[in-house]
Short mmCIF file of C-alpha atoms and ligand atoms in Angstrom, two decimals:
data_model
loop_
_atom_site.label_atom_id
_atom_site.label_comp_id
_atom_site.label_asym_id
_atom_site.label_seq_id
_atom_site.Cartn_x
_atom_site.Cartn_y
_atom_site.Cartn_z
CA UNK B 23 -86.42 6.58 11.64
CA UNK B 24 -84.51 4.41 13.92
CA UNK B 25 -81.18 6.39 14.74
CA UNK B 26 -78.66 3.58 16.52
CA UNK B 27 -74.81 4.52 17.10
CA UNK B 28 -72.89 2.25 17.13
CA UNK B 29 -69.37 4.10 16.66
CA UNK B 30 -68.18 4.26 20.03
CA UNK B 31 -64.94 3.55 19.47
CA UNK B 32 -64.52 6.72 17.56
CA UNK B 33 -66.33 8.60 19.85
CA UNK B 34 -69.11 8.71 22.82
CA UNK B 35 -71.92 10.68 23.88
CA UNK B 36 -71.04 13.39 26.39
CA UNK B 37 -72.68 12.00 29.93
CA UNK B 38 -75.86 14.31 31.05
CA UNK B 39 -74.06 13.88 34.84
CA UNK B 40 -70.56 15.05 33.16
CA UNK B 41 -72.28 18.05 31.38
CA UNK B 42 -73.43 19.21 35.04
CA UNK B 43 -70.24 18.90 36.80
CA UNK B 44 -68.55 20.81 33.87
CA UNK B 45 -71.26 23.87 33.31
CA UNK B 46 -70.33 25.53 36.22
CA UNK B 47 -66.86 26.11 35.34
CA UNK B 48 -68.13 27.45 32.06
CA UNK B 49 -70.39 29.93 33.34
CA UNK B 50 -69.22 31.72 37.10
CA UNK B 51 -66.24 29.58 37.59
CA UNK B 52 -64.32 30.75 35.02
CA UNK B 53 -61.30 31.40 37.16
CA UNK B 54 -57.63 30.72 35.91
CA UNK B 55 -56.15 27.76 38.26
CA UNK B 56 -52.89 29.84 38.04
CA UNK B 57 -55.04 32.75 39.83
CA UNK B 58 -53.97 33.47 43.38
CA UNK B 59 -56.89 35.07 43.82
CA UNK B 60 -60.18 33.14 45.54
CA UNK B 61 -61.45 32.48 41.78
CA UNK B 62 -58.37 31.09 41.06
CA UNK B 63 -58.27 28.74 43.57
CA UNK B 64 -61.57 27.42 42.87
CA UNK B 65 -60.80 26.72 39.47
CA UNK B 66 -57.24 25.27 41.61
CA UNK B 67 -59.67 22.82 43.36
CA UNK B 68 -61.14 21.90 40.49
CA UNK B 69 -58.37 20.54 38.52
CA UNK B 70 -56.47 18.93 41.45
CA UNK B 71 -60.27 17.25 42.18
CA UNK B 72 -59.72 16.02 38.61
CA UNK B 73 -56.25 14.55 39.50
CA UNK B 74 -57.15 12.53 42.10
CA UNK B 75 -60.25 11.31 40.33
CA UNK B 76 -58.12 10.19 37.49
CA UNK B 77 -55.54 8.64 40.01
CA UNK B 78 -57.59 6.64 41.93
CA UNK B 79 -59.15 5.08 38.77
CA UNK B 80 -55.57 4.07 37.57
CA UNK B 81 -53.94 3.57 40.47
CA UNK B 82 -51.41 6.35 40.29
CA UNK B 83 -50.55 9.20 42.47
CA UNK B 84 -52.08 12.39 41.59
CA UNK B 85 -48.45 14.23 41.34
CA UNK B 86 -48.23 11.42 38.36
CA UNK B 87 -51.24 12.47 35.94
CA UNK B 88 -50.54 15.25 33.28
CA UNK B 89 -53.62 16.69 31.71
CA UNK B 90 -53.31 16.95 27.57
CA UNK B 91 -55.23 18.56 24.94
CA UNK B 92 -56.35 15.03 23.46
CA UNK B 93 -55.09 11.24 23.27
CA UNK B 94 -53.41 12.16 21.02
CA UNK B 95 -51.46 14.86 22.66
CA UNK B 96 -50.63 12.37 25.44
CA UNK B 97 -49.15 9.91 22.69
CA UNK B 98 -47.15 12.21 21.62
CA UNK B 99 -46.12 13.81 24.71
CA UNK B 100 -45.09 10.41 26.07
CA UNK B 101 -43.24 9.21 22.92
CA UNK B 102 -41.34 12.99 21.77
CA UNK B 103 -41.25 13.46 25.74
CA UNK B 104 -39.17 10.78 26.36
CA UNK B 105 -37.22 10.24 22.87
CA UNK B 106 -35.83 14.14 23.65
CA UNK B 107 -34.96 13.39 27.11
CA UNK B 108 -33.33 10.36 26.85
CA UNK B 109 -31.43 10.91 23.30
CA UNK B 110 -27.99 10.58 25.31
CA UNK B 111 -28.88 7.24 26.63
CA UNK B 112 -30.44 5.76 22.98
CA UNK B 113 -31.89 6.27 19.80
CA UNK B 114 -33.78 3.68 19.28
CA UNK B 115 -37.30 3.27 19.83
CA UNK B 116 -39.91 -0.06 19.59
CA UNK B 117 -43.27 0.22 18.92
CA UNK B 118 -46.06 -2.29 16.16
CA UNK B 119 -47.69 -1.79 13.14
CA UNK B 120 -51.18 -1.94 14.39
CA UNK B 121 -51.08 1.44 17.17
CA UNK B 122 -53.41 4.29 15.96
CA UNK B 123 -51.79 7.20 13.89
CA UNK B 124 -51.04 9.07 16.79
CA UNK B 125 -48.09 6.75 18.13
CA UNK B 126 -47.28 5.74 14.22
CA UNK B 127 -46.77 8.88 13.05
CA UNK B 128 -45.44 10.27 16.05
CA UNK B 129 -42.76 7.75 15.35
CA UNK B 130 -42.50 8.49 11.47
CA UNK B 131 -41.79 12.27 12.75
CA UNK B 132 -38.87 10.63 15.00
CA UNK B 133 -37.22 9.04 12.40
CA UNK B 134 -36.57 12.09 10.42
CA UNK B 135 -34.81 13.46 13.39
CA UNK B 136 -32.31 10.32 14.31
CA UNK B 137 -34.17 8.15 15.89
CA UNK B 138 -34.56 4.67 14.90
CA UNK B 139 -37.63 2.71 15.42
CA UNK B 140 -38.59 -0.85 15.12
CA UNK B 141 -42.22 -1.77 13.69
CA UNK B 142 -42.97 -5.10 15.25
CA UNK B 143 -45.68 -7.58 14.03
CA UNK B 144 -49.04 -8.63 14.57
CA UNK B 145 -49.86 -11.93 14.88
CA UNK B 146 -53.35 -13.17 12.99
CA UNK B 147 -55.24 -11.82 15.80
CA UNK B 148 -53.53 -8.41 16.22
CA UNK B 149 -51.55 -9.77 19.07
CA UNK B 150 -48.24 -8.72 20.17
CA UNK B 151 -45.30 -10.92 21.39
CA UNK B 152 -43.66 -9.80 24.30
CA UNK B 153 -40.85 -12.66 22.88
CA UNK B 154 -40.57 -9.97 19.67
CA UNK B 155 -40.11 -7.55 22.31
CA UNK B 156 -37.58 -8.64 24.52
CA UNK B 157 -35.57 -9.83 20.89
CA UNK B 158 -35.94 -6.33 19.61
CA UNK B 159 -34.43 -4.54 22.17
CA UNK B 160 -30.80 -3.48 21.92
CA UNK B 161 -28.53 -1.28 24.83
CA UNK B 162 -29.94 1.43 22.42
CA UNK B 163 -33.54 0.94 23.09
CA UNK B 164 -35.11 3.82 25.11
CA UNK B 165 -38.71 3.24 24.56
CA UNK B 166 -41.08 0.98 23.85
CA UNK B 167 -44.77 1.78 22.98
CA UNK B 168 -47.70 -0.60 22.42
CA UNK B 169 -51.19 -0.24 22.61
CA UNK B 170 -53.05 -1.29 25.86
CA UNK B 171 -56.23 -2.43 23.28
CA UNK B 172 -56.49 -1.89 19.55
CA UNK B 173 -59.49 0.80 18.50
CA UNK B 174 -60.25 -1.43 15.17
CA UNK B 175 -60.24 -4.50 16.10
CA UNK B 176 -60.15 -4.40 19.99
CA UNK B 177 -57.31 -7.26 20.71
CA UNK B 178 -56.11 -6.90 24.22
CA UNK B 179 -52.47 -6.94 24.07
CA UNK B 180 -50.23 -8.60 26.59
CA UNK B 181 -49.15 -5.37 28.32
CA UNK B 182 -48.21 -6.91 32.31
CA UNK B 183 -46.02 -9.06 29.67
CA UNK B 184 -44.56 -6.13 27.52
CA UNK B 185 -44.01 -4.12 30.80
CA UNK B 186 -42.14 -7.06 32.63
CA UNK B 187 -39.89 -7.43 29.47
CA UNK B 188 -38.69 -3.99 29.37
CA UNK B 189 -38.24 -3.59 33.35
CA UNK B 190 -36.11 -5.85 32.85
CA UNK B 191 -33.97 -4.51 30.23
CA UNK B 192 -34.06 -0.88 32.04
CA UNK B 193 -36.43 0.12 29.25
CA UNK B 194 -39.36 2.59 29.22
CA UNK B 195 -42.80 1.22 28.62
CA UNK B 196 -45.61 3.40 27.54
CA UNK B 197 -48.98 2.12 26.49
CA UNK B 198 -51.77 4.09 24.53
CA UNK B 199 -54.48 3.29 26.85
CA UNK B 200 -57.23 5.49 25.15
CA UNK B 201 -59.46 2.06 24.30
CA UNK B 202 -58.65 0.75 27.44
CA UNK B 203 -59.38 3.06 29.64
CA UNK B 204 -63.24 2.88 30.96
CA UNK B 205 -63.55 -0.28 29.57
CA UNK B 206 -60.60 -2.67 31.44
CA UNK B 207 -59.53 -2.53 34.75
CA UNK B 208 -56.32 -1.02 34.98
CA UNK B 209 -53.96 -0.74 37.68
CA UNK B 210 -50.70 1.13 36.26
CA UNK B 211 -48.54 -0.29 39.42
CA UNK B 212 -49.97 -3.72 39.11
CA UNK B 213 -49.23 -3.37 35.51
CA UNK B 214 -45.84 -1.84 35.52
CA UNK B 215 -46.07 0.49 33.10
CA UNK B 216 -44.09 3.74 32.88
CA UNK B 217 -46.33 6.16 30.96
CA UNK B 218 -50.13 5.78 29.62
CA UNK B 219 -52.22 7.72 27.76
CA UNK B 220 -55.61 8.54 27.90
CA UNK B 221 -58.55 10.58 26.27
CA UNK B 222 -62.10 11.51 28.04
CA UNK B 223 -64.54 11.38 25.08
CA UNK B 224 -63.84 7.81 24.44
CA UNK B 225 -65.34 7.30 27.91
CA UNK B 226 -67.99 9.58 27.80
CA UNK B 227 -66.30 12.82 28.69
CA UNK B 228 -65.93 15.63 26.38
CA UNK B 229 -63.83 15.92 23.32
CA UNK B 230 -60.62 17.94 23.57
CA UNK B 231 -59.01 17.10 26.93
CA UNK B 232 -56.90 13.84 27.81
CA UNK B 233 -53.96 12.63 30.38
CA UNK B 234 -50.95 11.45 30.33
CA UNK B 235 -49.68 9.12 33.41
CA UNK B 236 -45.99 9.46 33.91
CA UNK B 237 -44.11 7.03 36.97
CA UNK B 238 -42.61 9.08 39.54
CA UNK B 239 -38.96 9.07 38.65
CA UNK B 240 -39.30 8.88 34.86
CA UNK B 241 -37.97 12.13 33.08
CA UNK B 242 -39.81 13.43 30.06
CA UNK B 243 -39.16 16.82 28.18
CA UNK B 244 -42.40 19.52 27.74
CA UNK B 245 -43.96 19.18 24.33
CA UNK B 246 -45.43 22.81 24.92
CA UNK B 247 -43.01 25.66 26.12
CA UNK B 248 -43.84 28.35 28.29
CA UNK B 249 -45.88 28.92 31.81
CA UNK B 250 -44.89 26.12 34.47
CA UNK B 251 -48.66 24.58 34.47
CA UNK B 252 -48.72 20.67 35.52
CA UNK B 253 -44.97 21.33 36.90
CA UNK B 254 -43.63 22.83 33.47
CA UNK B 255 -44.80 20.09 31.71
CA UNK B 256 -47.84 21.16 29.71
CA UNK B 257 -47.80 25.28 29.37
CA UNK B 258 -51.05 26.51 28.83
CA UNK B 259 -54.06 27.70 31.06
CA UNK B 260 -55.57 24.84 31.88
CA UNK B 261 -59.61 23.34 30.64
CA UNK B 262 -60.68 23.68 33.87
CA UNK B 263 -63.93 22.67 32.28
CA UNK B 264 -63.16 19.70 30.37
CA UNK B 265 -60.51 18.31 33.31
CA UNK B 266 -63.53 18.65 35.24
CA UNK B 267 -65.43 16.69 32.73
CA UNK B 268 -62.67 13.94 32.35
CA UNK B 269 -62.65 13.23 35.60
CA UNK B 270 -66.21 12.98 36.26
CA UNK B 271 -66.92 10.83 33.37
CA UNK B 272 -63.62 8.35 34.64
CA UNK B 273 -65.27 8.15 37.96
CA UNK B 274 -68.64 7.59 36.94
CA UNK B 275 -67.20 4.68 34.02
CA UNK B 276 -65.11 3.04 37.10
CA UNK B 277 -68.90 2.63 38.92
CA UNK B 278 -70.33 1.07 35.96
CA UNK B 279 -67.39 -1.04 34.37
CA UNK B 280 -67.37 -4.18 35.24
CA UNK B 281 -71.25 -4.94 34.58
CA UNK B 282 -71.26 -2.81 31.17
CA UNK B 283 -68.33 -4.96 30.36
CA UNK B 284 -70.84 -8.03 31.05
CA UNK B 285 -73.47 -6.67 29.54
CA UNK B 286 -71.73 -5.34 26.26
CA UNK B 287 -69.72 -8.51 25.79
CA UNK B 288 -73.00 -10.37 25.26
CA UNK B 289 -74.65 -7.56 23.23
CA UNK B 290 -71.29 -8.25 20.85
CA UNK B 291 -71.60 -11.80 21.07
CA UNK B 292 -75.94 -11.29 19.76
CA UNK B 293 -74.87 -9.18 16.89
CA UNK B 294 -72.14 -11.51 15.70
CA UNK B 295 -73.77 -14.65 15.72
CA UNK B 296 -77.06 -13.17 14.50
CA UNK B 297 -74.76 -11.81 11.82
CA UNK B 298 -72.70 -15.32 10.62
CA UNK B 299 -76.37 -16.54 11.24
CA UNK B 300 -78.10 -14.97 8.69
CA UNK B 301 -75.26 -14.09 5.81
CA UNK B 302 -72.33 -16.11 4.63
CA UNK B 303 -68.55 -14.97 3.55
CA UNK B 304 -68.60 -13.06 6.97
CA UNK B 305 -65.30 -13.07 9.11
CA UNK B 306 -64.07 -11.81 12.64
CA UNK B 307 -61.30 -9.58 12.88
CA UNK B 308 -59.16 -9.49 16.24
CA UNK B 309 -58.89 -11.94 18.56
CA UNK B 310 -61.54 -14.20 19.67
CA UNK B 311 -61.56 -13.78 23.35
CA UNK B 312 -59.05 -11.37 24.07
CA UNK B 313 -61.13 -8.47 23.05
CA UNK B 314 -62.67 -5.34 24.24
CA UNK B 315 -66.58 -5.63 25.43
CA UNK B 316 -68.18 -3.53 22.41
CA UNK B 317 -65.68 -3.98 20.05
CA UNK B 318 -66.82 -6.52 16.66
CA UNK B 319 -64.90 -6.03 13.43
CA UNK B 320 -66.08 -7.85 10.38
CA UNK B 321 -65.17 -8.25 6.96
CA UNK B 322 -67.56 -9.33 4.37
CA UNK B 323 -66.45 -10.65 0.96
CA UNK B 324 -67.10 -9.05 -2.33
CA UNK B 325 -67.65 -5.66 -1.27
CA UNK B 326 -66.77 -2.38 0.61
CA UNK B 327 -66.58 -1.43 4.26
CA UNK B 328 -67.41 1.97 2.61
CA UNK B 329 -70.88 1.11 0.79
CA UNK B 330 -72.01 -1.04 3.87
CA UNK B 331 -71.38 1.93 5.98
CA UNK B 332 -73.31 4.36 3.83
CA UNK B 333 -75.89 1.56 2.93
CA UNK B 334 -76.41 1.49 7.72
CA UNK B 335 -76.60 5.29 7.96
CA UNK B 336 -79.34 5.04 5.41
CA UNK B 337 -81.37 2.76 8.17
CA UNK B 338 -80.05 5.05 11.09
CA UNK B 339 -77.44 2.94 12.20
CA UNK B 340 -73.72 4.25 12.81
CA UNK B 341 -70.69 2.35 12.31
CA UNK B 342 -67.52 2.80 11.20
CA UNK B 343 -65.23 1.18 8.73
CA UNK B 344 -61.94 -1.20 9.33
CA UNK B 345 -60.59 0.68 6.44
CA UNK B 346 -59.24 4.13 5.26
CA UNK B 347 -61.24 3.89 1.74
CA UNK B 348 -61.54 7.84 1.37
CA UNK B 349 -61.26 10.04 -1.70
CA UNK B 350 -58.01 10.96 0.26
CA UNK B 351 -56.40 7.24 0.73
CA UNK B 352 -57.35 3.97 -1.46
CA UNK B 353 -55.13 1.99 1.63
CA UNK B 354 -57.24 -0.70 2.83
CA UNK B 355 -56.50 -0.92 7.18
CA UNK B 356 -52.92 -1.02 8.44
CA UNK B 357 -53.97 -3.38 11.23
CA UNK B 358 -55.78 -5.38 9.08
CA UNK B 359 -53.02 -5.88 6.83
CA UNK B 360 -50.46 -6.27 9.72
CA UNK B 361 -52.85 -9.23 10.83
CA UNK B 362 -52.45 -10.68 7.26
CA UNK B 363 -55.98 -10.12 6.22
CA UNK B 364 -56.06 -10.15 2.42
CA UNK B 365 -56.17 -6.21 0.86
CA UNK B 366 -59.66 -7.06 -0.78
CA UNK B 367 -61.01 -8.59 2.20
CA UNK B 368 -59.88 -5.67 4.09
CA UNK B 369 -61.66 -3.00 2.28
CA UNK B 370 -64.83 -5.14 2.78
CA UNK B 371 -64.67 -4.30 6.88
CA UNK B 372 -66.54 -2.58 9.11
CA UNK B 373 -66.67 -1.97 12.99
CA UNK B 374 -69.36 -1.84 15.36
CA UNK B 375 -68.83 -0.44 18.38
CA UNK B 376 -70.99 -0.77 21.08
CA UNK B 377 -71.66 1.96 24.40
CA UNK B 378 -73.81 2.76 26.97
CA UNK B 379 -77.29 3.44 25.40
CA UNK B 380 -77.02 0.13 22.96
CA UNK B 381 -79.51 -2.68 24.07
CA UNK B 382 -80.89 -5.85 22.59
CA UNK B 383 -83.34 -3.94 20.37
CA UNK B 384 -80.54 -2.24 18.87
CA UNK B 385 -78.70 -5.07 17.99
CA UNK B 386 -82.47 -6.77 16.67
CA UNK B 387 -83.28 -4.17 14.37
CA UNK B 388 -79.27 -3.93 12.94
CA UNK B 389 -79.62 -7.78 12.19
CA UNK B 390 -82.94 -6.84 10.36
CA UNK B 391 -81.69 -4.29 8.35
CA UNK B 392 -78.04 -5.58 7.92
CA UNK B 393 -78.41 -8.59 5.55
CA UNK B 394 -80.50 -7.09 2.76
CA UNK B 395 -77.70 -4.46 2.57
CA UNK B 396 -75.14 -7.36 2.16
CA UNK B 397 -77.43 -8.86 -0.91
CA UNK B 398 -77.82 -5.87 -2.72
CA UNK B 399 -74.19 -4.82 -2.56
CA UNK B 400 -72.95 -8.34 -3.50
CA UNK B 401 -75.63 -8.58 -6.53
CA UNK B 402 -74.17 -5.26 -7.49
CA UNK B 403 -70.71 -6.18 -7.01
CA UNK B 404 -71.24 -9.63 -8.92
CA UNK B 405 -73.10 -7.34 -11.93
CA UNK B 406 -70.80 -4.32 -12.18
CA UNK B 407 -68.27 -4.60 -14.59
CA UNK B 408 -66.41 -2.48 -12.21
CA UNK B 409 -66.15 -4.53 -9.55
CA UNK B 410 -65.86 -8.20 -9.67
CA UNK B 411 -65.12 -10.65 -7.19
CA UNK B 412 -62.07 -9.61 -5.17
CA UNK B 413 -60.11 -12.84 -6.17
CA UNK B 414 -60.06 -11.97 -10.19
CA UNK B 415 -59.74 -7.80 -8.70
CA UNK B 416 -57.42 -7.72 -6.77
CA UNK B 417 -57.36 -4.99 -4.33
CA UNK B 418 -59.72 -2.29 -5.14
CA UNK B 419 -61.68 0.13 -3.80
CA UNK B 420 -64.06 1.97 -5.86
CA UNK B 421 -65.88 5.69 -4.61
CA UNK B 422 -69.12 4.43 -3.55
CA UNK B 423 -72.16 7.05 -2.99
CA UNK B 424 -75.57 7.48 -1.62
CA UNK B 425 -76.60 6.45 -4.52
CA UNK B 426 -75.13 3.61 -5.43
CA UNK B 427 -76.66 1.69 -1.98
CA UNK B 428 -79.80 2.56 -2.34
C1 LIG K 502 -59.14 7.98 19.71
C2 LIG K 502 -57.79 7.40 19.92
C3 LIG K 502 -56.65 8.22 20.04
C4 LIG K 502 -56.71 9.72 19.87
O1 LIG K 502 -57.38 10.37 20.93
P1 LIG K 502 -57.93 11.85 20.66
O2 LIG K 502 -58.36 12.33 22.01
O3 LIG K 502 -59.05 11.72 19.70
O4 LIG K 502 -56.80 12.64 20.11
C5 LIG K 502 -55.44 7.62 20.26
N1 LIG K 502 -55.33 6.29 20.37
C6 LIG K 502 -56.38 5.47 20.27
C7 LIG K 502 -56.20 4.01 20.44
C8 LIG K 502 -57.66 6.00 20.04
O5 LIG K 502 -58.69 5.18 19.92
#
């Protein structure tokens, strides 16, 4: 069988050229960076390699990239790090409803400690105002945090906008970059942004290691506590490895970016319209244009992101759904429903997301296999007493198996 991923938004193959660069510092090289000794200071050279790697691709100086444990470290560091460090200044922090848990619930956590925080909207497309911005801020506003591009439905947000309105008001501006980065060019001066976070195996690095860029100048408190690595910022022996990794795989994206981004953008554009060509009640989700190259979210009526999901990796083919439909959560997608997509039409979404080894075949064979999928679940969905037609439903969201799609 055919095996086709398509989930590269949630995560990417590690590079054969990035395995390489990091196997040597997981074998002989297994020096600690804080090490005065000549190990040491290879595993020293390593990391500070790393740096500059990661600064040239954004930009930055080197003295201005922290490495994390994950994205989601970063987000965190960058929202807690400057919320703790700024508390005398202002309490109040602005971020939307469509940024990925890590930034939500990062902000959730800040409200039970004083902090107040400001959920903006979305319009239809997932797009941010910068006007809803500039109107939310207050002389209380210490932070603002939007996401450079969204990892369900891809919308580019304005961020040179976002950035410019909060320079302005003498307000931080960090940006979860973690879609972005790889994928857009980005140029965190250019931009103006303050802090941005990023994660190496959504750019096919390893998992388990990200970065955090912080502006010279702009004072953040340690989310970790203890030895003074990455100037008492992030305490913990570093992963020499997997900094290694990251910044192989960054340099080797930067190479590559701007024709993948041609050449993925019309792989996107194939599947979609070979998709609305061949089965009806099919929608787009994010914004038409303003998108990232891989990215296509799609909801189809009268049935489950879910079952279409299982009914792919039954074919070989990997993709992910728009929605949180687990045993664990019946919610339908936040950023769906922040775009005002209807609850029912929401559970019916999925998200392909395209990478590297994807070609034209790929996309051929998906529009093969993808419509008789569609039938079956909708003849199913129209027969089942369980699940009629989302209009006479409501929202819904019934445990689909194996089984069931078959
Ligand atoms: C994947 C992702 C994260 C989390 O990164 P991890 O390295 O997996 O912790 C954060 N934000 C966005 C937008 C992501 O896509």
């Amino acid at each position: 069988m055919k095996r086709i991923y398509m989930d590269h938004n949630a995560t990417t193959p590690l590079r054969e050229e990035v395995l390489d660069a990091m196997l040597p510092y997981l074998r002989s090289e297994f020096g600690n960076a804080s090490s005065v000794h000549s190990w040491g200071i290879r595993a020293r050279r390593a990391v500070e390699a790393a740096r500059e790697q990661v600064a040239a691709a954004l930009g930055a100086h080197p003295r201005e990239i922290i490495f994390t444990g994950c994205g989601t470290e970063a987000d965190n560091q960058a929202i807690k790090g400057v919320a703790f460090a700024h508390r005398k200044r202002g309490d109040h922090i602005i971020t939307s409803r469509i940024e990925h848990k890590a930034v939500l619930e990062t902000c959730e956590y800040l409200e039970k400690h004083g902090f107040r925080v400001t959920y903006l909207p979305v319009d239809a497309y997932g797009m941010v105002n910068p006007d809803d911005v500039a109107e939310a801020i207050t002389d209380r506003t210490i932070l603002v945090s939007v996401m450079f591009a969204n990892n369900e439905v891809g919308t580019i947000q304005p961020v040179a906008e976002i950035a410019r309105v909060c320079r302005e008001r003498d307000v931080y501006f960090h940006t979860d970059a973690v879609q972005a980065v790889g994928k857009l060019p980005i140029d965190v001066k250019q931009l103006g942004v303050d802090l941005l976070s990023l994660s190496a195996h959504k750019f096919y690095g390893p998992k388990g290691v990200g970065a955090l860029y912080v502006r010279r100048g702009v004072k953040i408190d340690p989310l970790l506590h203890g030895g003074h690595q990455e100037w008492g910022l992030r305490a913990a022996t570093e992963n020499v490895a997997g900094i290694v990794g990251l910044g192989k795989a960054l340099e080797l994206r930067l190479a590559e970016m701007e024709a993948e981004a041609q050449r993925l953008t019309a792989l996107r554009e194939r599947l979609y319209h070979g998709i609305v060509s061949r089965i009806d009640h099919v929608y787009l989700n994010g914004h038409p244009t303003q998108r990232l190259p891989g990215t296509l979210s799609l909801s189809f009526d009268y049935i489950e992101g879910e079952a279409i999901i299982l009914g792919l990796d039954l074919e070989g083919v990997a993709v992910s759904s728009g929605s949180a439909c687990t045993s664990a959560s019946l919610e339908p997608s936040h950023v769906l429903l922040a775009m005002g997509v209807h609850p029912a039409t929401a559970q019916g979404s999925i998200r392909f997301s395209l990478g590297r080894e994807n070609t034209e075949e790929d996309v051929d064979y998906v529009l093969e296999v993808l419509p008789p999928i569609i039938q079956r679940l909708r003849e199913m969905s129209m027969f089942s007493e369980h699940s009629p037609f989302p209009e006479e439903a409501g929202p819904r969201c019934v445990r689909t198996t194996k089984e069931h799609v078959r």
